[in-house]
Amino acid sequence: MLKPLLLRHQTVTTPLFMAPVAGVTNTPFRIIVGESGCPQTFTEMVSSEALSRQVGKTRELLHTSDKESSQPFVQLFGSRPDAMATSARICVEEGFTLVDVNMGCPVKKVTKSGSGVQLMEQPKLAGDIVSAMHAAVGKYADITVKTRLGSVHGDERLIPLGEAVIAAGASMLTVHGRTRSDGFGGRADWRAIGQMCQGFKVPLVVNGDITCPTSLRRALKESGAQGAMIAREGYHRPWLFKQIAAELSGGVMSDPGRDAIVKLMLRHLELLELYCPDRAHVLMRKHGSWYTKGFSGGSAFRQQLNQCPDSHTVRQLLSAWRNEK
Ligand SMILES: Cc1cc2nc3c(=O)[nH]c(=O)nc-3n(C[C@H](O)[C@H](O)[C@H](O)COP(=O)(O)O)c2cc1C
């Protein structure tokens, strides 16, 4: 179902990606999802304006760890070809071998400067951005693009955008099967991705609403894509990647029980303490809430987790919750 993807500079052995997710896909989470069977991760999106001006906090987003199961790919956003090229150079110096360009984010903070999904309105500029990045680092790294179906249903903005970025050197295209006006509502339209991308001569990655091995199969089939990318279900249930791997090799893996979830949370907390020591217990709140969804006593657990003043208290709470019936 998922065959190795040949890009210009590398082969992605299993093209199943944990998507770039702002505020989530930091180093500790990438280690967790890698240990949970995800073959390839992305960083959070990184501002090219801040990175090219060497803003320290932004530069931290490029930190990786040798505990990660593979070198992550990086994603940049921006609308000035110069800043994107400079940032791509910084990423390559940091060891990244694939630099993705965000052309799908609908959040105002990003689109107001002409970045993210706003670039779907300007295919020429989108091509210029990829071209500048390709000229800067194309000898060493793949430049790829992640975008959406269009602005509204029925428009075909994806076609000129795809043509422009591929002509400029993009070596892979990821499409979230929603439009800008959908935001995150409605259902991803995998078939529409396939219809609009059929003329493109680069590997295609389908994204949107992949939540289980069955939806993965359907998304690949309906879009005709060679790879798939998962965001929300990947951070809500990182073990999904192991379940998919089990299914790909003909087996089945059931959902983890309470003991396994506690073990996962303890590991995540340990990594947060290592990489984000001042905020570990605070960052653990959202992850713990996601991981315990659907468990009996989960709601009371989440309320208590939100009040834990430090990591020590989080550990005590986890131990008590493990022993609850
Ligand atoms: C909280 C949040 C943050 C996101 N951050 C990014 C980002 O940094 N870069 C990006 O390309 N997409 C981002 N996305 C979009 C996802 O990568 C993905 O395209 C979208 O959620 C659809 O996939 P899913 O149905 O598997 O969640 C974000 C989505 C969410 C919910």
Tab-separated table of C-alpha atoms and ligand atoms in Angstrom:
chain	number	residue	atom	x	y	z
A	1	MET	CA	0.000	0.000	0.000
A	2	LEU	CA	2.806	2.454	0.868
A	3	LYS	CA	5.806	1.992	-1.396
A	4	PRO	CA	9.103	3.873	-1.019
A	5	LEU	CA	8.940	7.412	-2.409
A	6	LEU	CA	11.835	8.508	-4.546
A	7	LEU	CA	12.579	12.195	-4.134
A	8	ARG	CA	15.550	14.069	-5.623
A	9	HIS	CA	17.828	13.662	-2.643
A	10	GLN	CA	16.386	10.788	-0.662
A	11	THR	CA	14.102	7.824	-0.576
A	12	VAL	CA	11.295	7.965	1.960
A	13	THR	CA	11.006	4.273	2.768
A	14	THR	CA	7.505	4.409	4.246
A	15	PRO	CA	5.749	7.584	3.093
A	16	LEU	CA	3.463	7.971	6.094
A	17	PHE	CA	4.058	11.332	7.702
A	18	MET	CA	3.191	12.990	10.994
A	19	ALA	CA	2.112	16.408	9.735
A	20	PRO	CA	3.645	19.701	10.797
A	21	VAL	CA	1.435	20.946	13.649
A	22	ALA	CA	2.133	24.312	15.294
A	23	GLY	CA	2.369	24.008	19.064
A	24	VAL	CA	2.583	20.204	18.943
A	25	THR	CA	5.313	18.697	16.754
A	26	ASN	CA	8.233	19.839	18.902
A	27	THR	CA	11.172	17.596	19.799
A	28	PRO	CA	9.537	15.688	22.700
A	29	PHE	CA	6.414	14.952	20.686
A	30	ARG	CA	8.409	13.887	17.625
A	31	ILE	CA	10.306	11.409	19.809
A	32	ILE	CA	7.013	10.086	21.208
A	33	VAL	CA	5.384	9.664	17.812
A	34	GLY	CA	8.559	8.085	16.412
A	35	GLU	CA	8.589	5.595	19.291
A	36	SER	CA	4.914	4.981	18.510
A	37	GLY	CA	5.763	3.813	15.008
A	38	CYS	CA	5.639	6.974	12.892
A	39	PRO	CA	8.259	6.617	10.167
A	40	GLN	CA	8.693	10.317	9.319
A	41	THR	CA	7.913	13.558	11.127
A	42	PHE	CA	7.926	17.283	10.414
A	43	THR	CA	8.796	20.212	12.663
A	44	GLU	CA	6.182	22.836	13.444
A	45	MET	CA	5.942	25.578	10.815
A	46	VAL	CA	8.773	28.069	11.206
A	47	SER	CA	8.561	31.743	10.219
A	48	SER	CA	11.081	32.568	7.504
A	49	GLU	CA	10.958	36.240	8.458
A	50	ALA	CA	12.027	35.478	12.020
A	51	LEU	CA	14.495	32.751	11.066
A	52	SER	CA	16.242	34.823	8.416
A	53	ARG	CA	16.657	37.594	10.993
A	54	GLN	CA	18.139	35.002	13.372
A	55	VAL	CA	15.505	35.412	16.085
A	56	GLY	CA	16.704	33.058	18.847
A	57	LYS	CA	13.313	31.664	19.842
A	58	THR	CA	12.523	30.775	16.243
A	59	ARG	CA	15.902	29.154	15.756
A	60	GLU	CA	15.060	26.861	18.694
A	61	LEU	CA	12.288	25.353	16.562
A	62	LEU	CA	15.037	23.810	14.431
A	63	HIS	CA	16.513	21.844	17.338
A	64	THR	CA	16.357	18.107	16.850
A	65	SER	CA	17.459	15.201	19.003
A	66	ASP	CA	19.383	12.003	18.393
A	67	LYS	CA	16.530	10.297	20.245
A	68	GLU	CA	14.275	10.935	17.228
A	69	SER	CA	13.733	7.820	15.148
A	70	SER	CA	14.639	9.704	11.964
A	71	GLN	CA	15.807	13.203	11.058
A	72	PRO	CA	12.594	15.258	10.839
A	73	PHE	CA	11.712	17.343	7.814
A	74	VAL	CA	11.243	21.072	8.357
A	75	GLN	CA	8.437	23.386	7.277
A	76	LEU	CA	8.773	27.109	6.605
A	77	PHE	CA	6.166	29.768	6.010
A	78	GLY	CA	6.623	33.163	4.426
A	79	SER	CA	5.937	35.142	1.291
A	80	ARG	CA	9.266	36.759	0.421
A	81	PRO	CA	11.466	34.607	-1.809
A	82	ASP	CA	14.672	36.109	-0.315
A	83	ALA	CA	13.719	35.341	3.270
A	84	MET	CA	12.561	31.848	2.301
A	85	ALA	CA	15.848	31.160	0.491
A	86	THR	CA	17.938	32.438	3.423
A	87	SER	CA	15.881	30.349	5.830
A	88	ALA	CA	16.182	27.261	3.655
A	89	ARG	CA	19.959	27.715	3.752
A	90	ILE	CA	19.877	27.883	7.562
A	91	CYS	CA	17.759	24.714	7.673
A	92	VAL	CA	20.176	22.835	5.435
A	93	GLU	CA	23.129	24.008	7.556
A	94	GLU	CA	21.257	22.545	10.532
A	95	GLY	CA	21.104	19.176	8.761
A	96	PHE	CA	17.604	19.134	7.260
A	97	THR	CA	17.327	17.309	3.945
A	98	LEU	CA	13.785	18.367	3.050
A	99	VAL	CA	12.301	21.839	3.400
A	100	ASP	CA	8.538	22.107	2.988
A	101	VAL	CA	6.695	25.340	2.222
A	102	ASN	CA	3.389	25.991	3.951
A	103	MET	CA	0.857	27.068	1.322
A	104	GLY	CA	-2.195	25.820	3.194
A	105	CYS	CA	-2.460	27.530	6.570
A	106	PRO	CA	-5.691	29.594	6.756
A	107	VAL	CA	-4.903	31.301	10.082
A	108	LYS	CA	-5.042	35.096	9.822
A	109	LYS	CA	-1.724	35.605	11.587
A	110	VAL	CA	-0.118	33.742	8.676
A	111	THR	CA	-2.250	34.840	5.705
A	112	LYS	CA	-2.187	38.563	6.491
A	113	SER	CA	1.439	38.718	5.370
A	114	GLY	CA	0.617	36.853	2.155
A	115	SER	CA	1.826	33.458	3.449
A	116	GLY	CA	0.123	30.099	3.934
A	117	VAL	CA	-3.026	29.509	1.894
A	118	GLN	CA	-2.894	33.115	0.646
A	119	LEU	CA	-0.193	31.918	-1.756
A	120	MET	CA	-2.880	29.951	-3.615
A	121	GLU	CA	-4.022	33.356	-4.911
A	122	GLN	CA	-0.568	34.060	-6.311
A	123	PRO	CA	0.834	31.044	-8.148
A	124	LYS	CA	3.572	33.152	-9.756
A	125	LEU	CA	4.857	34.272	-6.344
A	126	ALA	CA	4.533	30.699	-5.035
A	127	GLY	CA	6.716	29.553	-7.933
A	128	ASP	CA	9.221	32.354	-7.267
A	129	ILE	CA	9.507	31.258	-3.635
A	130	VAL	CA	10.214	27.644	-4.551
A	131	SER	CA	12.577	28.756	-7.287
A	132	ALA	CA	14.600	30.937	-4.882
A	133	MET	CA	14.778	28.119	-2.337
A	134	HIS	CA	15.744	25.657	-5.019
A	135	ALA	CA	18.519	27.936	-6.248
A	136	ALA	CA	19.775	28.321	-2.663
A	137	VAL	CA	19.725	24.693	-1.486
A	138	GLY	CA	18.348	22.529	-4.287
A	139	LYS	CA	21.733	20.807	-4.614
A	140	TYR	CA	21.428	19.421	-1.103
A	141	ALA	CA	17.777	19.205	-0.136
A	142	ASP	CA	14.299	18.553	-1.473
A	143	ILE	CA	11.924	21.497	-1.574
A	144	THR	CA	8.296	20.436	-1.170
A	145	VAL	CA	4.921	22.153	-0.812
A	146	LYS	CA	1.896	21.517	1.408
A	147	THR	CA	-1.358	23.133	0.358
A	148	ARG	CA	-5.151	22.766	0.148
A	149	LEU	CA	-7.735	22.005	-2.537
A	150	GLY	CA	-8.391	25.674	-3.247
A	151	SER	CA	-10.082	28.728	-1.814
A	152	VAL	CA	-13.640	27.480	-2.142
A	153	HIS	CA	-15.082	24.263	-3.526
A	154	GLY	CA	-15.133	24.154	-7.284
A	155	ASP	CA	-12.322	26.626	-7.880
A	156	GLU	CA	-9.267	25.036	-9.424
A	157	ARG	CA	-6.531	27.110	-7.846
A	158	LEU	CA	-4.629	23.970	-6.940
A	159	ILE	CA	-3.841	23.315	-10.611
A	160	PRO	CA	-1.950	26.546	-11.459
A	161	LEU	CA	-0.339	26.500	-8.014
A	162	GLY	CA	0.870	22.915	-8.445
A	163	GLU	CA	2.122	23.604	-11.962
A	164	ALA	CA	4.032	26.699	-10.817
A	165	VAL	CA	5.760	25.099	-7.832
A	166	ILE	CA	6.614	21.894	-9.686
A	167	ALA	CA	8.082	23.868	-12.602
A	168	ALA	CA	10.136	25.785	-10.016
A	169	GLY	CA	11.588	22.597	-8.547
A	170	ALA	CA	9.219	21.250	-5.885
A	171	SER	CA	9.790	17.524	-5.560
A	172	MET	CA	6.653	16.496	-3.630
A	173	LEU	CA	3.190	17.953	-3.120
A	174	THR	CA	0.994	17.361	-0.071
A	175	VAL	CA	-2.669	18.305	-0.359
A	176	HIS	CA	-5.103	18.686	2.536
A	177	GLY	CA	-8.453	17.792	0.980
A	178	ARG	CA	-10.247	20.889	2.241
A	179	THR	CA	-10.533	24.399	0.880
A	180	ARG	CA	-9.549	27.599	2.627
A	181	SER	CA	-13.194	28.392	3.327
A	182	ASP	CA	-13.704	24.932	4.886
A	183	GLY	CA	-11.128	25.705	7.569
A	184	PHE	CA	-11.219	22.408	9.464
A	185	GLY	CA	-14.959	21.794	8.976
A	186	GLY	CA	-16.717	19.325	6.708
A	187	ARG	CA	-14.964	16.288	5.281
A	188	ALA	CA	-11.716	16.095	3.350
A	189	ASP	CA	-12.396	15.349	-0.326
A	190	TRP	CA	-9.715	12.827	-1.315
A	191	ARG	CA	-11.217	12.213	-4.749
A	192	ALA	CA	-10.967	15.915	-5.662
A	193	ILE	CA	-7.257	15.814	-4.802
A	194	GLY	CA	-6.757	13.014	-7.319
A	195	GLN	CA	-8.789	14.777	-9.992
A	196	MET	CA	-6.847	18.024	-9.744
A	197	CYS	CA	-3.389	16.508	-9.336
A	198	GLN	CA	-3.534	13.891	-12.068
A	199	GLY	CA	-1.266	15.873	-14.405
A	200	PHE	CA	1.462	16.469	-11.808
A	201	LYS	CA	4.708	14.599	-12.257
A	202	VAL	CA	5.876	14.579	-8.629
A	203	PRO	CA	4.893	12.286	-5.746
A	204	LEU	CA	1.576	13.239	-4.171
A	205	VAL	CA	0.741	12.987	-0.456
A	206	VAL	CA	-2.882	12.956	0.706
A	207	ASN	CA	-3.878	14.661	3.960
A	208	GLY	CA	-7.094	15.215	5.898
A	209	ASP	CA	-9.330	12.987	8.031
A	210	ILE	CA	-7.100	9.918	8.067
A	211	THR	CA	-7.966	8.336	11.395
A	212	CYS	CA	-7.457	4.571	11.049
A	213	PRO	CA	-6.019	1.959	8.671
A	214	THR	CA	-9.328	1.839	6.766
A	215	SER	CA	-9.484	5.585	6.115
A	216	LEU	CA	-5.806	5.494	5.155
A	217	ARG	CA	-6.548	2.884	2.494
A	218	ARG	CA	-9.519	4.869	1.196
A	219	ALA	CA	-7.630	8.166	1.121
A	220	LEU	CA	-4.789	6.594	-0.874
A	221	LYS	CA	-7.168	4.867	-3.260
A	222	GLU	CA	-9.484	7.816	-3.886
A	223	SER	CA	-6.700	10.368	-4.322
A	224	GLY	CA	-4.257	8.102	-6.135
A	225	ALA	CA	-1.549	9.512	-3.831
A	226	GLN	CA	1.680	7.665	-3.106
A	227	GLY	CA	1.977	8.890	0.475
A	228	ALA	CA	-0.242	9.991	3.357
A	229	MET	CA	0.014	12.543	6.138
A	230	ILE	CA	-1.815	12.524	9.466
A	231	ALA	CA	-2.194	15.473	11.847
A	232	ARG	CA	-4.922	15.492	14.505
A	233	GLU	CA	-5.382	11.771	14.987
A	234	GLY	CA	-1.599	11.419	15.122
A	235	TYR	CA	-1.253	13.668	18.140
A	236	HIS	CA	-4.464	12.525	19.797
A	237	ARG	CA	-3.546	8.849	19.403
A	238	PRO	CA	0.146	8.480	18.443
A	239	TRP	CA	-0.170	4.678	18.698
A	240	LEU	CA	-2.255	4.888	15.496
A	241	PHE	CA	1.031	4.649	13.587
A	242	LYS	CA	1.789	1.252	15.172
A	243	GLN	CA	-1.742	0.114	14.423
A	244	ILE	CA	-1.256	1.073	10.782
A	245	ALA	CA	2.101	-0.733	10.655
A	246	ALA	CA	0.463	-3.826	12.155
A	247	GLU	CA	-2.313	-3.727	9.575
A	248	LEU	CA	0.170	-3.193	6.732
A	249	SER	CA	1.913	-6.396	7.727
A	250	GLY	CA	-1.346	-8.323	7.935
A	251	GLY	CA	-1.934	-8.092	11.695
A	252	VAL	CA	-4.138	-6.104	14.033
A	253	MET	CA	-3.261	-4.079	17.120
A	254	SER	CA	-5.949	-3.092	19.592
A	255	ASP	CA	-6.028	0.239	21.424
A	256	PRO	CA	-3.662	0.479	24.392
A	257	GLY	CA	-5.075	-0.069	27.868
A	258	ARG	CA	-4.691	2.142	30.914
A	259	ASP	CA	-1.235	0.811	31.883
A	260	ALA	CA	0.161	1.456	28.419
A	261	ILE	CA	-1.327	4.963	28.357
A	262	VAL	CA	0.218	5.783	31.734
A	263	LYS	CA	3.563	4.490	30.471
A	264	LEU	CA	3.235	6.709	27.403
A	265	MET	CA	2.393	9.752	29.536
A	266	LEU	CA	5.334	9.104	31.874
A	267	ARG	CA	7.650	8.897	28.884
A	268	HIS	CA	6.214	12.088	27.400
A	269	LEU	CA	6.594	13.886	30.724
A	270	GLU	CA	10.203	12.712	31.008
A	271	LEU	CA	10.953	14.106	27.530
A	272	LEU	CA	9.183	17.386	28.279
A	273	GLU	CA	11.290	17.745	31.429
A	274	LEU	CA	14.397	17.164	29.354
A	275	TYR	CA	13.590	19.575	26.514
A	276	CYS	CA	11.166	22.092	28.078
A	277	PRO	CA	12.020	21.910	31.799
A	278	ASP	CA	10.178	25.092	32.833
A	279	ARG	CA	6.888	24.134	31.212
A	280	ALA	CA	6.812	20.328	31.318
A	281	HIS	CA	3.748	19.996	33.576
A	282	VAL	CA	1.878	22.698	31.639
A	283	LEU	CA	2.612	21.140	28.242
A	284	MET	CA	1.641	17.728	29.614
A	285	ARG	CA	-1.922	18.973	30.171
A	286	LYS	CA	-2.987	18.936	26.546
A	287	HIS	CA	-1.183	15.701	25.694
A	288	GLY	CA	-2.540	13.931	28.784
A	289	SER	CA	-6.038	15.121	27.926
A	290	TRP	CA	-5.768	13.738	24.400
A	291	TYR	CA	-4.290	10.400	25.465
A	292	THR	CA	-6.966	9.693	28.107
A	293	LYS	CA	-9.989	10.535	25.958
A	294	GLY	CA	-12.572	7.759	26.150
A	295	PHE	CA	-11.200	6.172	29.355
A	296	SER	CA	-13.461	5.795	32.356
A	297	GLY	CA	-12.497	8.416	34.921
A	298	GLY	CA	-10.780	10.362	32.138
A	299	SER	CA	-12.737	13.528	32.712
A	300	ALA	CA	-11.872	13.750	36.439
A	301	PHE	CA	-8.263	12.904	35.570
A	302	ARG	CA	-8.119	15.778	33.085
A	303	GLN	CA	-9.511	18.253	35.597
A	304	GLN	CA	-6.863	17.235	38.121
A	305	LEU	CA	-4.106	17.266	35.521
A	306	ASN	CA	-4.977	20.862	34.675
A	307	GLN	CA	-4.363	21.825	38.281
A	308	CYS	CA	-1.053	20.042	38.859
A	309	PRO	CA	1.498	22.707	39.835
A	310	ASP	CA	4.576	20.670	38.856
A	311	SER	CA	5.814	17.431	37.300
A	312	HIS	CA	6.065	15.659	40.632
A	313	THR	CA	2.318	16.103	41.190
A	314	VAL	CA	1.629	14.923	37.636
A	315	ARG	CA	3.531	11.702	38.414
A	316	GLN	CA	1.519	11.171	41.615
A	317	LEU	CA	-1.709	11.702	39.690
A	318	LEU	CA	-0.651	9.234	36.988
A	319	SER	CA	0.172	6.631	39.578
A	320	ALA	CA	-3.225	7.068	41.283
A	321	TRP	CA	-5.063	6.973	37.949
A	322	ARG	CA	-3.254	3.786	36.918
A	323	ASN	CA	-4.609	2.056	40.026
A	324	GLU	CA	-8.191	3.269	39.586
A	325	LYS	CA	-10.705	0.649	38.496
B	1	LIG	C1	-3.514	22.905	15.889
B	1	LIG	C2	-3.115	22.732	14.448
B	1	LIG	C3	-1.905	23.247	14.020
B	1	LIG	C4	-1.498	23.071	12.687
B	1	LIG	N1	-0.274	23.539	12.297
B	1	LIG	C5	0.141	23.337	11.012
B	1	LIG	C6	1.438	23.741	10.589
B	1	LIG	O1	2.264	24.236	11.365
B	1	LIG	N2	1.758	23.545	9.273
B	1	LIG	C7	0.887	22.953	8.388
B	1	LIG	O2	1.214	22.788	7.212
B	1	LIG	N3	-0.325	22.545	8.780
B	1	LIG	C8	-0.709	22.705	10.063
B	1	LIG	N4	-1.927	22.236	10.459
B	1	LIG	C9	-2.763	21.481	9.500
B	1	LIG	C10	-2.456	19.981	9.579
B	1	LIG	O3	-1.112	19.713	9.260
B	1	LIG	C11	-3.360	19.172	8.629
B	1	LIG	O4	-3.171	19.646	7.326
B	1	LIG	C12	-4.841	19.274	8.983
B	1	LIG	O5	-5.048	19.208	10.380
B	1	LIG	C13	-5.641	18.145	8.303
B	1	LIG	O6	-5.151	16.880	8.668
B	1	LIG	P1	-5.880	15.948	9.773
B	1	LIG	O7	-7.308	15.766	9.346
B	1	LIG	O8	-5.102	14.670	9.764
B	1	LIG	O9	-5.819	16.690	11.077
B	1	LIG	C14	-2.347	22.390	11.777
B	1	LIG	C15	-3.560	21.875	12.230
B	1	LIG	C16	-3.950	22.023	13.543
B	1	LIG	C17	-5.257	21.429	13.999
